[in-house]
PDB file of C-alpha atoms and ligand atoms in Angstrom:
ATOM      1  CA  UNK A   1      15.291 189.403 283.377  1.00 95.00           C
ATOM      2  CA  UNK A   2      18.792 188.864 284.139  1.00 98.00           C
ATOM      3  CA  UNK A   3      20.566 185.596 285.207  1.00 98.00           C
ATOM      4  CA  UNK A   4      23.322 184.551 287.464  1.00 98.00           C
ATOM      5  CA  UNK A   5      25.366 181.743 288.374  1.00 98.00           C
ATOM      6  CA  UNK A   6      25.582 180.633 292.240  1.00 99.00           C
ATOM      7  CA  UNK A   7      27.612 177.648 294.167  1.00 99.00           C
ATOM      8  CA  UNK A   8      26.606 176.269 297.386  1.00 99.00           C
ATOM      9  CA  UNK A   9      29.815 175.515 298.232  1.00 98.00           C
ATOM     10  CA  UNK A  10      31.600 172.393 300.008  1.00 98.00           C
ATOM     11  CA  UNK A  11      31.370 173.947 303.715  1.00 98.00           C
ATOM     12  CA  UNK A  12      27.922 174.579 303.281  1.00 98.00           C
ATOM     13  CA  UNK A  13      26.442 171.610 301.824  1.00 98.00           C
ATOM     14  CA  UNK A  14      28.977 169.802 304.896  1.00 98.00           C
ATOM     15  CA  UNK A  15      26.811 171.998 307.109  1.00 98.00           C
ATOM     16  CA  UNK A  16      23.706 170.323 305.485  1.00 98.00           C
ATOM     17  CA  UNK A  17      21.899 173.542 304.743  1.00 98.00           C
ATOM     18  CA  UNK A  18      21.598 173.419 301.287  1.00 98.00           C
ATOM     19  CA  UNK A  19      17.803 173.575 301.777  1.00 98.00           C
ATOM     20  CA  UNK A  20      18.456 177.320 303.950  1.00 98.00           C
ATOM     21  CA  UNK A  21      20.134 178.491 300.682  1.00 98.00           C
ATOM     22  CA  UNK A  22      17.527 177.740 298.387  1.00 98.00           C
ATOM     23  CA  UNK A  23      14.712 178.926 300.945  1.00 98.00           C
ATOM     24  CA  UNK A  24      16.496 182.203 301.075  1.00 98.00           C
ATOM     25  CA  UNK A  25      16.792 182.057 297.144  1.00 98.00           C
ATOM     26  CA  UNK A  26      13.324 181.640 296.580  1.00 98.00           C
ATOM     27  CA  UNK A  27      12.699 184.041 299.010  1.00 98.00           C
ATOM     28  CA  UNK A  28      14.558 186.822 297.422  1.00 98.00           C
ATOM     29  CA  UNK A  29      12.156 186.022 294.109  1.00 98.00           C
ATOM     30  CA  UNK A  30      14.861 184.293 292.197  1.00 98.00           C
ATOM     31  CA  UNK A  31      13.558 181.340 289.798  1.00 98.00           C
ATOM     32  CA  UNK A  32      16.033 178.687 289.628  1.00 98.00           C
ATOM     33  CA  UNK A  33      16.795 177.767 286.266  1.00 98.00           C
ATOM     34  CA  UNK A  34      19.147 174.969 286.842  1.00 98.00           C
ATOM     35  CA  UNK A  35      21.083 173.115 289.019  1.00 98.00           C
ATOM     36  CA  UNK A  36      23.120 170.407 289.836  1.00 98.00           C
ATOM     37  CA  UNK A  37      25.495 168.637 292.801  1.00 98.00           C
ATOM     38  CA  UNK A  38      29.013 168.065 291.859  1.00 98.00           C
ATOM     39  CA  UNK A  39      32.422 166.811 292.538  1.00 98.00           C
ATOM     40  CA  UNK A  40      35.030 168.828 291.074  1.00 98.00           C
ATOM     41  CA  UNK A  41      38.245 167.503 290.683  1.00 98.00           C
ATOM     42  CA  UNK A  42      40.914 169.598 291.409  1.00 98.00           C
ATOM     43  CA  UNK A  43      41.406 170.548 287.608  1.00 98.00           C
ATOM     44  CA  UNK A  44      37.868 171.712 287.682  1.00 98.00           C
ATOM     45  CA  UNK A  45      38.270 174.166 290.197  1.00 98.00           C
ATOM     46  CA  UNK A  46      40.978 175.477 288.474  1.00 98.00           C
ATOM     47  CA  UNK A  47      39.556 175.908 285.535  1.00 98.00           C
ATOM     48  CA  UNK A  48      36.365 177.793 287.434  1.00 98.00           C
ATOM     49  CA  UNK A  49      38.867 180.473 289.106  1.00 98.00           C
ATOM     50  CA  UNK A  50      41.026 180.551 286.548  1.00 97.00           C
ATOM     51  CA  UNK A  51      41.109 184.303 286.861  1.00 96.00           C
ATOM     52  CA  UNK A  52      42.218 183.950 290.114  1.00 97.00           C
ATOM     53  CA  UNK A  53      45.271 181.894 289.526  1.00 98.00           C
ATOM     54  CA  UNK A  54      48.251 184.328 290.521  1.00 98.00           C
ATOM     55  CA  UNK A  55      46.591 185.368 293.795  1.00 98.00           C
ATOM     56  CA  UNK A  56      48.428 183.528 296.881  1.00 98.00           C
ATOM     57  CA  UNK A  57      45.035 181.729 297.681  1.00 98.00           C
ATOM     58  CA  UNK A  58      44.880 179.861 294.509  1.00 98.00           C
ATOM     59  CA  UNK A  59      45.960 176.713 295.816  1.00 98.00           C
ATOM     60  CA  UNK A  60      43.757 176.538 298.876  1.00 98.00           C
ATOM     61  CA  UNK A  61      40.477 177.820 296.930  1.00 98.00           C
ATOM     62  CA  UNK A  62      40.781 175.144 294.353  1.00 98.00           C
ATOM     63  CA  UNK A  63      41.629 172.319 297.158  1.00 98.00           C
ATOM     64  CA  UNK A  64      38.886 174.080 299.170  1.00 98.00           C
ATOM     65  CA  UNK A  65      36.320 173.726 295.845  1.00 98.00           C
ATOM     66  CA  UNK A  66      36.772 169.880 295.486  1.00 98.00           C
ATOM     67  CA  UNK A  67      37.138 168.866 298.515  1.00 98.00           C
ATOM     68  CA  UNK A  68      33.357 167.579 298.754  1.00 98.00           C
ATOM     69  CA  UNK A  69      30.101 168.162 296.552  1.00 98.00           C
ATOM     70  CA  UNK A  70      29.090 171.669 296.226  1.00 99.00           C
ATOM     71  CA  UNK A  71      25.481 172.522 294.311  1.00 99.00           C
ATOM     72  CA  UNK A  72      25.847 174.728 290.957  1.00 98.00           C
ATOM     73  CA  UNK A  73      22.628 176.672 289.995  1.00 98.00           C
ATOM     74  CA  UNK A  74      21.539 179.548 287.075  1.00 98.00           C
ATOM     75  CA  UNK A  75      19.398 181.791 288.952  1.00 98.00           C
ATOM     76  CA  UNK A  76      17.046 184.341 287.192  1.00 98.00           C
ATOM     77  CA  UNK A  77      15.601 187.630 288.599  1.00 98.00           C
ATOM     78  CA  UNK A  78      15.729 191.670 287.564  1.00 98.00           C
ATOM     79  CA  UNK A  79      18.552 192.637 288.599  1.00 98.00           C
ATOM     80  CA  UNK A  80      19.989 188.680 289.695  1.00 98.00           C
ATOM     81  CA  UNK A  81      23.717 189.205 289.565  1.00 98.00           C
ATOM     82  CA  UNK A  82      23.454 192.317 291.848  1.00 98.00           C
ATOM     83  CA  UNK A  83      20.605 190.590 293.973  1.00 98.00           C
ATOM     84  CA  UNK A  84      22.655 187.521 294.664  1.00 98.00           C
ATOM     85  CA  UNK A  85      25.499 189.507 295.778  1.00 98.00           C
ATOM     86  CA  UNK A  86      23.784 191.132 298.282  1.00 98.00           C
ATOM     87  CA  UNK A  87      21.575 188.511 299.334  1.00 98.00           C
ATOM     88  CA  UNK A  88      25.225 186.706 300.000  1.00 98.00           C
ATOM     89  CA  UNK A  89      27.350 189.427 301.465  1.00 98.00           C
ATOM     90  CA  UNK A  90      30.434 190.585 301.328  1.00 98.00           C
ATOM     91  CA  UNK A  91      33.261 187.938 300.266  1.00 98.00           C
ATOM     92  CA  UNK A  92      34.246 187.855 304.183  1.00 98.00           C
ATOM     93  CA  UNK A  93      32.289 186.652 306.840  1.00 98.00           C
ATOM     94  CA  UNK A  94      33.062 188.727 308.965  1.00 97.00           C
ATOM     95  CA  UNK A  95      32.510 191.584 307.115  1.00 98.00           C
ATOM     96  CA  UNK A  96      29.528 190.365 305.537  1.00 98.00           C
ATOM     97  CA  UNK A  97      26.374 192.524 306.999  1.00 98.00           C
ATOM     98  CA  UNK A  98      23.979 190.955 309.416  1.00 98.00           C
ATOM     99  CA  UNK A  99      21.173 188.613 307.811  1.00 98.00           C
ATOM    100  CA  UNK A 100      23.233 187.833 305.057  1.00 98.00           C
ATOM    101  CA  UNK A 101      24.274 184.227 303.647  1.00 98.00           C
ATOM    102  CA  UNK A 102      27.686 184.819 304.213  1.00 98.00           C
ATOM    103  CA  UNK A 103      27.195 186.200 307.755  1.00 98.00           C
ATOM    104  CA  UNK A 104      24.857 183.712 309.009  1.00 98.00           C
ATOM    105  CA  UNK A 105      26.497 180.477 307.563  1.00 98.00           C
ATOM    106  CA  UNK A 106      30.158 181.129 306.312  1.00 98.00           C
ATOM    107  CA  UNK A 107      33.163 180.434 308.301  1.00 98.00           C
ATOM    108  CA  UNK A 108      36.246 182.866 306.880  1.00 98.00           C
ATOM    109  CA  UNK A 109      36.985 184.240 303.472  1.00 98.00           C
ATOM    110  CA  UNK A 110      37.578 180.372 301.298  1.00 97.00           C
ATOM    111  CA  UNK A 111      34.999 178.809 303.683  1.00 98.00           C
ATOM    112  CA  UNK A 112      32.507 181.696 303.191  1.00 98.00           C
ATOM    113  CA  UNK A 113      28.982 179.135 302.294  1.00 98.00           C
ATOM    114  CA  UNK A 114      28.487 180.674 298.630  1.00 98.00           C
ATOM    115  CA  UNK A 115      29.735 182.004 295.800  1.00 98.00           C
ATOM    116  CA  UNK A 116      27.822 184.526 292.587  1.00 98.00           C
ATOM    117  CA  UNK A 117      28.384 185.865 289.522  1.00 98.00           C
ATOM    118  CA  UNK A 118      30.455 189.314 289.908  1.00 98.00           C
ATOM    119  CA  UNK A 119      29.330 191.066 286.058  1.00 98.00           C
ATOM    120  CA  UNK A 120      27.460 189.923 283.410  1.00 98.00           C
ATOM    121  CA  UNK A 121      30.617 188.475 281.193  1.00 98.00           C
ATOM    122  CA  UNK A 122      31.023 186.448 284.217  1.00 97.00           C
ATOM    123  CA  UNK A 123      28.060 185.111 284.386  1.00 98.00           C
ATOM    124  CA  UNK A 124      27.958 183.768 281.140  1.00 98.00           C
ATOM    125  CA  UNK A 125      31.134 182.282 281.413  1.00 98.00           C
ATOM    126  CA  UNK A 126      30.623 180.601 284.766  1.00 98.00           C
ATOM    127  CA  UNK A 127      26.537 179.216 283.746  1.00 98.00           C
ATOM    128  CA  UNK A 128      28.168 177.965 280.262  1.00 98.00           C
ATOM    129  CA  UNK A 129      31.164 176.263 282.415  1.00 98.00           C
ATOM    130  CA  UNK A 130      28.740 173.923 284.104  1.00 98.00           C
ATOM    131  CA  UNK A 131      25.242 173.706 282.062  1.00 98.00           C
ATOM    132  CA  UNK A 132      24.708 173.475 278.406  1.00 96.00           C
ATOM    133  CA  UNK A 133      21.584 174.630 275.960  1.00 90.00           C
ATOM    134  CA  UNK A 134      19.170 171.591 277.105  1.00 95.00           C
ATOM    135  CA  UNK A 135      19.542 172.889 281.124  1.00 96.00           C
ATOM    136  CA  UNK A 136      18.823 176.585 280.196  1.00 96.00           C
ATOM    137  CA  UNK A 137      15.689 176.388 278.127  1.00 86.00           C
TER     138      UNK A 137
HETATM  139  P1  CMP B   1      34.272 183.617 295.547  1.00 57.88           P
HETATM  140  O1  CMP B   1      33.139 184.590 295.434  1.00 57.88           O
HETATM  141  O2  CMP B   1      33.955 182.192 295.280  1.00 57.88           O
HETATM  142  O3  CMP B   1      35.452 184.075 294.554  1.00 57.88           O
HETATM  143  C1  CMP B   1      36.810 183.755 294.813  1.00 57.88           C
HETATM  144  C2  CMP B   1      37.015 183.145 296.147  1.00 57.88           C
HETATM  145  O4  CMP B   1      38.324 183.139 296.635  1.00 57.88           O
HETATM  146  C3  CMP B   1      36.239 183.950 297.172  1.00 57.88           C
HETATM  147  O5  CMP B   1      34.857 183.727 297.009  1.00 57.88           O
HETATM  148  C4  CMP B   1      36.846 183.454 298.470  1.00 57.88           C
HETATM  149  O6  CMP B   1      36.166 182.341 298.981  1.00 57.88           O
HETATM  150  C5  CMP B   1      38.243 182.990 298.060  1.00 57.88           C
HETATM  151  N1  CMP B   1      39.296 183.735 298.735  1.00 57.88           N
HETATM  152  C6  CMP B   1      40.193 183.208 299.579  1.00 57.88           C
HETATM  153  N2  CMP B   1      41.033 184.136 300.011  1.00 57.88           N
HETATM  154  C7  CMP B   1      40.671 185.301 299.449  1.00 57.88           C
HETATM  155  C8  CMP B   1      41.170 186.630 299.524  1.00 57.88           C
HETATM  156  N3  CMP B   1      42.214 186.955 300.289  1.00 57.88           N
HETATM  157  N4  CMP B   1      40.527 187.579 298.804  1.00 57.88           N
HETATM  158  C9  CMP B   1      39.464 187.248 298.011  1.00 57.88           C
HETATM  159  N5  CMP B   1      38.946 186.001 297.902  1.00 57.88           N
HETATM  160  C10 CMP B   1      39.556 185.038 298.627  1.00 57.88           C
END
C-alpha cells in the first residue's frame, strides 16, 4: 500500500463539487485516510510550493491557493501516487486526456481543480505539511 497527498483546490470547491472528487476517489479504490478543509494564508501556500518559488507563476499559484478553502486529504491505494496522477490528468486542462479530473472540471494550468503527490519524497513531505501522527493512524 502506498499513500498520497491530494488538494481539492479553491476553484473546485468554488465550483461546489467537492463531492464529484471524492466519488471519483472512491471510485478509483483509494481509501481516504485523512482530510481536512482549509484556509491557507498566503504564507502557507508558500511554504506548500516552496519548490516552486523561482518559477514566474509563483506569485499567482500561492494567491491562487488561499484565495478560498481548498480540501487536503492522504489517500491510500497500490500504486496511489501514480493512480492519483492519472486519475487527475495532466497539469493542463487542456491537455489533460478525456474523463479525467483535470479535463472535466479544471479551468487552465493554476485553476486546474486538483493537485497530487509527484514521488514518494513528496508525498511525505506534503501529508506531514498538513496532518500529524493522530490523523494517519
Ligand atoms: P500542481 O500540481 O498543484 O503543482 C504546481 C502548480 O503550479 C500546478 O499544479 C499548476 O496549477 C501551477 N502552475 C501554474 N502555472 C504553471 C506552469 N506554467 N507550469 C506548471 N505548473 C503551473
Amino acid at each position: 500500500m502506498e499513500r498520497t497527498f491530494a488538494i481539492v483546490k479553491p476553484d473546485a470547491v468554488e465550483k461546489n463539487v467537492i463531492g464529484r472528487v471524492l466519488n471519483r476517489i472512491e471510485e478509483e479504490g483509494f481509501k481516504v485516510v485523512a482530510m481536512r478543509m482549509v484556509n491557507l494564508s498566503r504564507t502557507d501556500a508558500e511554504g506548500f510550493y516552496a519548490v516552486h518559488e523561482e518559477r514566474p507563476f509563483f506569485n499567482d499559484l500561492t494567491q491562487f491557493m488561499s484565495s478560498g478553502p481548498a480540501v487536503v486529504m492522504c489517500l491510500e491505494r497500490d500504486g496511489a501516487i501514480a493512480k492519483w496522477r492519472e486519475v487527475m490528468g495532466a497539469t493542463n486542462p487542456e491537455e489533460a486526456a478525456e474523463g479525467t479530473l483535470r479535463k472535466q472540471l479544471g479551468t487552465n494550468i493554476e485553476r486546474n481543480a486538483t493537485h497530487g503527490s509527484d514521488a514518494p519524497e513528496t508525498a511525505a513531505t506534503e501529508i506531514a505539511y498538513f496532518f500529524g501522527g493522530i490523523d494517519l493512524r
